Amino acid sequence: MAAKRKYKCLKAKRKYKYTKRIKKTVFRKKPLCKRRLSMWCLLNRRKQNLQAAIDQQALQAAIQEVKSEMKAELDKWCEMQRSLSQPGIQGISGPQGIQGIPGARGERGIDGSEGPPGIQGLPGLQGIQGEIGPQGIQGEIGPQGIQGEIGAQGPPGPVVIPEVTISPTTNRYFYQPETDLDLTMSVTIPASFFTNDLGAPVADFSALDPNSFNNLYINGILQPGNSYDVNPTSLLFPAQSTIIYAGTPIVLEAVQLTANVTV
């Protein structure tokens, strides 16, 4: 720090053009005394000590700030560890993925015990009448015999009520498509693609006749009758806004009814 310089004011007199006298201040340098120099050194040391104290406080404040940031980072890391160690709330389920390639068909299990007989179904429709056979050769007319006497009327015979028994026969056909079936256009599946209850391929749906009815299940869900059409050689899906994904089980169930009349 530059030493302060004191100037002594000296008053000098000057004469100007006019008779008026004007006082002017003249400064003269004066050297510092020993007392003032020691005081200046003391003030300089106090200033240095004050600056050092300010720097020390700033350093302590910076250290405290770094400690606070380290503590916040440590708390954040601990919170992250706790969130990873504990199961979080289950999120919203994503869309269903594409179904994978179906595996090989497993071996057939042991057949279960036969269940109780079902409720007797309704009698089937009457069959179509057969063709009339050719007329036989007429025989010769024999001689007319003598009419006998009319005998007494006998007692009425017993009334016979026939017993009708309906026997249902169930046939099931299974199929799993290897690729997606886009039903926005009509799709026909041949009967030869299906297998029966024994896992053997079939040539046609032989159980379909006028005395039978059928049900279609897709992925275990019964389908309405207007969503498909079936004949002995194929299964037809008309155009509709849906897709049957690869590997989805398709089951056609045909129930054939047989009527047995016992007199």
Short mmCIF file of C-alpha atoms in Angstrom, two decimals:
data_model
loop_
_atom_site.label_atom_id
_atom_site.label_comp_id
_atom_site.label_asym_id
_atom_site.label_seq_id
_atom_site.Cartn_x
_atom_site.Cartn_y
_atom_site.Cartn_z
CA MET A 1 0.00 0.00 0.00
CA ALA A 2 1.44 3.31 -1.00
CA ALA A 3 2.29 5.54 1.90
CA LYS A 4 0.05 8.45 2.45
CA ARG A 5 1.73 11.75 1.76
CA LYS A 6 0.93 14.79 3.69
CA TYR A 7 1.19 18.19 2.18
CA LYS A 8 1.68 21.38 4.08
CA CYS A 9 -0.26 24.28 2.92
CA LEU A 10 1.79 27.33 2.48
CA LYS A 11 0.37 30.63 1.78
CA ALA A 12 2.18 32.74 -0.75
CA LYS A 13 1.58 36.17 -1.93
CA ARG A 14 1.63 37.19 -5.57
CA LYS A 15 1.30 40.42 -7.27
CA TYR A 16 -0.86 40.73 -10.32
CA LYS A 17 -1.44 43.37 -12.90
CA TYR A 18 -3.85 45.04 -10.66
CA THR A 19 -3.14 46.26 -7.20
CA LYS A 20 -5.37 43.61 -5.66
CA ARG A 21 -3.46 40.86 -3.82
CA ILE A 22 -4.71 37.25 -4.05
CA LYS A 23 -3.69 34.45 -1.73
CA LYS A 24 -2.77 31.12 -3.33
CA THR A 25 -2.21 27.79 -1.64
CA VAL A 26 1.04 26.04 -2.37
CA PHE A 27 1.63 22.38 -1.31
CA ARG A 28 4.95 21.05 -0.21
CA LYS A 29 5.81 17.42 0.40
CA LYS A 30 6.55 16.45 3.97
CA PRO A 31 8.33 13.17 4.86
CA LEU A 32 6.51 10.60 7.12
CA CYS A 33 7.49 10.43 10.73
CA LYS A 34 8.27 7.22 12.60
CA ARG A 35 5.02 7.22 14.54
CA ARG A 36 2.92 7.56 11.44
CA LEU A 37 4.90 4.84 9.71
CA SER A 38 4.28 2.36 12.57
CA MET A 39 0.59 3.24 12.54
CA TRP A 40 0.47 2.65 8.79
CA CYS A 41 2.12 -0.80 9.23
CA LEU A 42 -0.38 -1.66 11.98
CA LEU A 43 -3.29 -0.71 9.75
CA ASN A 44 -1.79 -2.73 6.90
CA ARG A 45 -1.44 -5.84 9.11
CA ARG A 46 -5.04 -5.47 10.32
CA LYS A 47 -6.19 -5.24 6.72
CA GLN A 48 -4.21 -8.38 5.84
CA ASN A 49 -5.62 -10.22 8.88
CA LEU A 50 -9.14 -9.14 7.94
CA GLN A 51 -8.61 -10.33 4.36
CA ALA A 52 -7.26 -13.68 5.63
CA ALA A 53 -10.30 -14.04 7.93
CA ILE A 54 -12.61 -13.30 5.01
CA ASP A 55 -10.76 -15.85 2.85
CA GLN A 56 -10.98 -18.41 5.68
CA GLN A 57 -14.74 -17.86 6.03
CA ALA A 58 -15.16 -18.19 2.26
CA LEU A 59 -13.13 -21.43 2.33
CA GLN A 60 -15.27 -22.79 5.20
CA ALA A 61 -18.44 -21.83 3.33
CA ALA A 62 -17.16 -23.59 0.18
CA ILE A 63 -16.26 -26.71 2.20
CA GLN A 64 -19.73 -26.68 3.81
CA GLU A 65 -21.37 -26.34 0.40
CA VAL A 66 -19.34 -29.29 -0.96
CA LYS A 67 -20.33 -31.34 2.10
CA SER A 68 -24.01 -30.49 1.53
CA GLU A 69 -23.76 -31.53 -2.14
CA MET A 70 -22.01 -34.79 -1.19
CA LYS A 71 -24.70 -35.50 1.42
CA ALA A 72 -27.48 -34.82 -1.13
CA GLU A 73 -25.79 -37.15 -3.65
CA LEU A 74 -25.40 -39.82 -0.94
CA ASP A 75 -29.09 -39.53 0.05
CA LYS A 76 -30.09 -39.78 -3.61
CA TRP A 77 -27.91 -42.88 -4.07
CA CYS A 78 -29.37 -44.50 -0.90
CA GLU A 79 -32.91 -43.74 -2.11
CA MET A 80 -32.06 -45.35 -5.46
CA GLN A 81 -30.71 -48.43 -3.67
CA ARG A 82 -33.91 -48.70 -1.58
CA SER A 83 -36.08 -48.34 -4.69
CA LEU A 84 -34.09 -51.10 -6.44
CA SER A 85 -34.25 -53.43 -3.42
CA GLN A 86 -38.03 -53.06 -2.99
CA PRO A 87 -40.56 -54.02 -5.71
CA GLY A 88 -42.18 -50.96 -7.25
CA ILE A 89 -45.78 -50.43 -8.31
CA GLN A 90 -46.73 -52.57 -11.27
CA GLY A 91 -46.95 -50.54 -14.45
CA ILE A 92 -49.61 -50.65 -17.14
CA SER A 93 -49.58 -53.87 -19.15
CA GLY A 94 -48.14 -53.47 -22.62
CA PRO A 95 -49.81 -54.71 -25.77
CA GLN A 96 -49.82 -58.42 -26.45
CA GLY A 97 -46.78 -59.57 -28.37
CA ILE A 98 -46.73 -61.73 -31.45
CA GLN A 99 -47.40 -65.37 -30.64
CA GLY A 100 -44.38 -67.60 -30.96
CA ILE A 101 -44.03 -70.71 -33.13
CA PRO A 102 -46.10 -73.57 -31.64
CA GLY A 103 -44.09 -76.43 -30.20
CA ALA A 104 -44.27 -80.06 -31.20
CA ARG A 105 -47.43 -81.94 -30.26
CA GLY A 106 -46.96 -83.88 -27.04
CA GLU A 107 -47.89 -87.50 -26.45
CA ARG A 108 -51.49 -88.26 -25.74
CA GLY A 109 -52.30 -88.76 -22.08
CA ILE A 110 -54.13 -91.67 -20.51
CA ASP A 111 -57.86 -91.72 -21.26
CA GLY A 112 -59.97 -90.73 -18.26
CA SER A 113 -62.86 -92.73 -16.87
CA GLU A 114 -66.12 -92.61 -18.78
CA GLY A 115 -68.48 -89.93 -17.49
CA PRO A 116 -72.18 -90.40 -16.65
CA PRO A 117 -74.59 -90.55 -19.61
CA GLY A 118 -75.95 -87.18 -20.71
CA ILE A 119 -79.57 -86.05 -20.86
CA GLN A 120 -81.55 -87.62 -23.66
CA GLY A 121 -81.77 -85.28 -26.65
CA LEU A 122 -84.77 -84.38 -28.79
CA PRO A 123 -85.90 -86.85 -31.49
CA GLY A 124 -84.41 -86.19 -34.92
CA LEU A 125 -86.22 -85.22 -38.09
CA GLN A 126 -87.98 -87.88 -40.12
CA GLY A 127 -85.84 -89.26 -42.92
CA ILE A 128 -86.61 -88.96 -46.62
CA GLN A 129 -89.02 -91.59 -47.91
CA GLY A 130 -87.35 -94.19 -50.11
CA GLU A 131 -88.27 -94.95 -53.69
CA ILE A 132 -91.29 -97.16 -54.43
CA GLY A 133 -90.27 -100.63 -55.55
CA PRO A 134 -91.52 -102.26 -58.79
CA GLN A 135 -94.96 -103.79 -58.72
CA GLY A 136 -95.05 -107.59 -58.42
CA ILE A 137 -96.68 -110.02 -60.88
CA GLN A 138 -100.35 -110.46 -60.21
CA GLY A 139 -101.33 -114.05 -59.44
CA GLU A 140 -104.28 -115.99 -60.79
CA ILE A 141 -107.64 -115.44 -59.17
CA GLY A 142 -108.77 -118.53 -57.33
CA PRO A 143 -112.32 -119.79 -57.03
CA GLN A 144 -114.47 -117.93 -54.60
CA GLY A 145 -115.13 -119.87 -51.44
CA ILE A 146 -118.29 -120.16 -49.44
CA GLN A 147 -118.64 -117.35 -46.95
CA GLY A 148 -118.66 -118.57 -43.38
CA GLU A 149 -120.67 -117.34 -40.45
CA ILE A 150 -119.55 -114.20 -38.69
CA GLY A 151 -118.03 -115.07 -35.35
CA ALA A 152 -118.49 -113.27 -32.04
CA GLN A 153 -116.38 -110.17 -31.42
CA GLY A 154 -113.32 -110.92 -29.29
CA PRO A 155 -111.98 -108.83 -26.36
CA PRO A 156 -109.84 -105.75 -27.22
CA GLY A 157 -106.07 -106.40 -27.37
CA PRO A 158 -103.44 -104.58 -25.27
CA VAL A 159 -102.26 -101.10 -26.32
CA VAL A 160 -98.55 -101.13 -27.24
CA ILE A 161 -96.60 -97.78 -26.77
CA PRO A 162 -93.19 -97.87 -28.49
CA GLU A 163 -90.13 -96.66 -26.51
CA VAL A 164 -87.92 -94.15 -28.31
CA THR A 165 -84.24 -93.77 -27.25
CA ILE A 166 -82.00 -91.00 -28.61
CA SER A 167 -78.27 -91.84 -28.65
CA PRO A 168 -75.86 -88.89 -29.24
CA THR A 169 -72.42 -89.46 -30.82
CA THR A 170 -69.83 -86.68 -30.45
CA ASN A 171 -66.99 -86.14 -32.92
CA ARG A 172 -64.35 -83.44 -32.37
CA TYR A 173 -61.87 -82.08 -34.92
CA PHE A 174 -58.79 -80.02 -33.94
CA TYR A 175 -56.62 -77.56 -35.87
CA GLN A 176 -53.94 -74.92 -35.02
CA PRO A 177 -52.97 -72.56 -37.89
CA GLU A 178 -49.24 -72.14 -38.48
CA THR A 179 -49.68 -68.53 -39.68
CA ASP A 180 -52.10 -65.71 -38.86
CA LEU A 181 -55.53 -65.96 -40.53
CA ASP A 182 -56.67 -62.51 -41.72
CA LEU A 183 -60.48 -62.72 -41.74
CA THR A 184 -60.98 -59.35 -43.44
CA MET A 185 -61.33 -61.60 -46.49
CA SER A 186 -63.10 -64.97 -46.55
CA VAL A 187 -60.90 -67.91 -45.51
CA THR A 188 -61.50 -71.63 -46.24
CA ILE A 189 -59.78 -74.37 -44.22
CA PRO A 190 -59.92 -77.86 -45.77
CA ALA A 191 -61.11 -80.71 -43.54
CA SER A 192 -57.84 -82.57 -44.20
CA PHE A 193 -56.01 -80.00 -42.02
CA PHE A 194 -57.89 -81.25 -38.91
CA THR A 195 -57.21 -84.21 -36.60
CA ASN A 196 -59.62 -86.28 -34.53
CA ASP A 197 -59.60 -87.15 -30.80
CA LEU A 198 -56.91 -89.76 -31.43
CA GLY A 199 -54.62 -87.21 -33.12
CA ALA A 200 -55.00 -88.86 -36.54
CA PRO A 201 -55.71 -86.72 -39.64
CA VAL A 202 -59.21 -86.92 -41.14
CA ALA A 203 -60.34 -86.83 -44.76
CA ASP A 204 -63.67 -85.06 -44.15
CA PHE A 205 -66.21 -84.14 -41.48
CA SER A 206 -68.12 -87.41 -41.76
CA ALA A 207 -70.35 -86.74 -38.71
CA LEU A 208 -72.25 -83.93 -40.48
CA ASP A 209 -75.70 -85.03 -41.65
CA PRO A 210 -79.33 -83.85 -41.27
CA ASN A 211 -79.56 -85.59 -37.86
CA SER A 212 -76.59 -83.70 -36.33
CA PHE A 213 -75.60 -80.25 -35.11
CA ASN A 214 -72.15 -78.65 -34.70
CA ASN A 215 -70.36 -76.08 -32.51
CA LEU A 216 -67.14 -74.15 -33.24
CA TYR A 217 -64.70 -73.14 -30.49
CA ILE A 218 -61.80 -70.69 -31.09
CA ASN A 219 -59.32 -70.48 -28.21
CA GLY A 220 -61.92 -72.24 -26.04
CA ILE A 221 -64.69 -69.65 -26.79
CA LEU A 222 -67.95 -70.77 -28.44
CA GLN A 223 -68.52 -68.86 -31.72
CA PRO A 224 -71.90 -67.60 -33.01
CA GLY A 225 -73.43 -69.57 -35.86
CA ASN A 226 -73.29 -66.67 -38.34
CA SER A 227 -69.48 -66.31 -38.02
CA TYR A 228 -68.68 -69.55 -39.88
CA ASP A 229 -70.08 -72.17 -42.28
CA VAL A 230 -69.16 -75.85 -42.33
CA ASN A 231 -69.69 -78.66 -44.84
CA PRO A 232 -68.30 -82.22 -45.00
CA THR A 233 -65.14 -81.05 -46.87
CA SER A 234 -64.17 -77.66 -45.37
CA LEU A 235 -64.67 -74.94 -42.75
CA LEU A 236 -65.45 -71.47 -44.18
CA PHE A 237 -65.03 -68.10 -42.43
CA PRO A 238 -66.85 -65.22 -44.19
CA ALA A 239 -65.20 -61.77 -44.30
CA GLN A 240 -65.19 -60.09 -40.87
CA SER A 241 -63.01 -57.59 -38.98
CA THR A 242 -60.81 -59.93 -36.92
CA ILE A 243 -57.59 -61.97 -37.04
CA ILE A 244 -56.95 -65.53 -35.80
CA TYR A 245 -53.30 -65.61 -34.70
CA ALA A 246 -51.00 -68.52 -35.43
CA GLY A 247 -51.18 -71.35 -32.90
CA THR A 248 -54.74 -70.49 -31.75
CA PRO A 249 -56.68 -73.76 -31.18
CA ILE A 250 -59.74 -74.21 -33.43
CA VAL A 251 -62.10 -77.04 -32.39
CA LEU A 252 -65.12 -78.18 -34.43
CA GLU A 253 -67.57 -80.31 -32.45
CA ALA A 254 -70.21 -82.35 -34.34
CA VAL A 255 -72.95 -84.17 -32.38
CA GLN A 256 -74.87 -86.86 -34.31
CA LEU A 257 -78.25 -88.06 -32.94
CA THR A 258 -79.57 -91.60 -33.50
CA ALA A 259 -83.16 -92.62 -32.59
CA ASN A 260 -83.86 -96.24 -31.47
CA VAL A 261 -87.53 -97.33 -31.35
CA THR A 262 -88.37 -100.39 -29.22
CA VAL A 263 -91.87 -101.90 -29.39
#
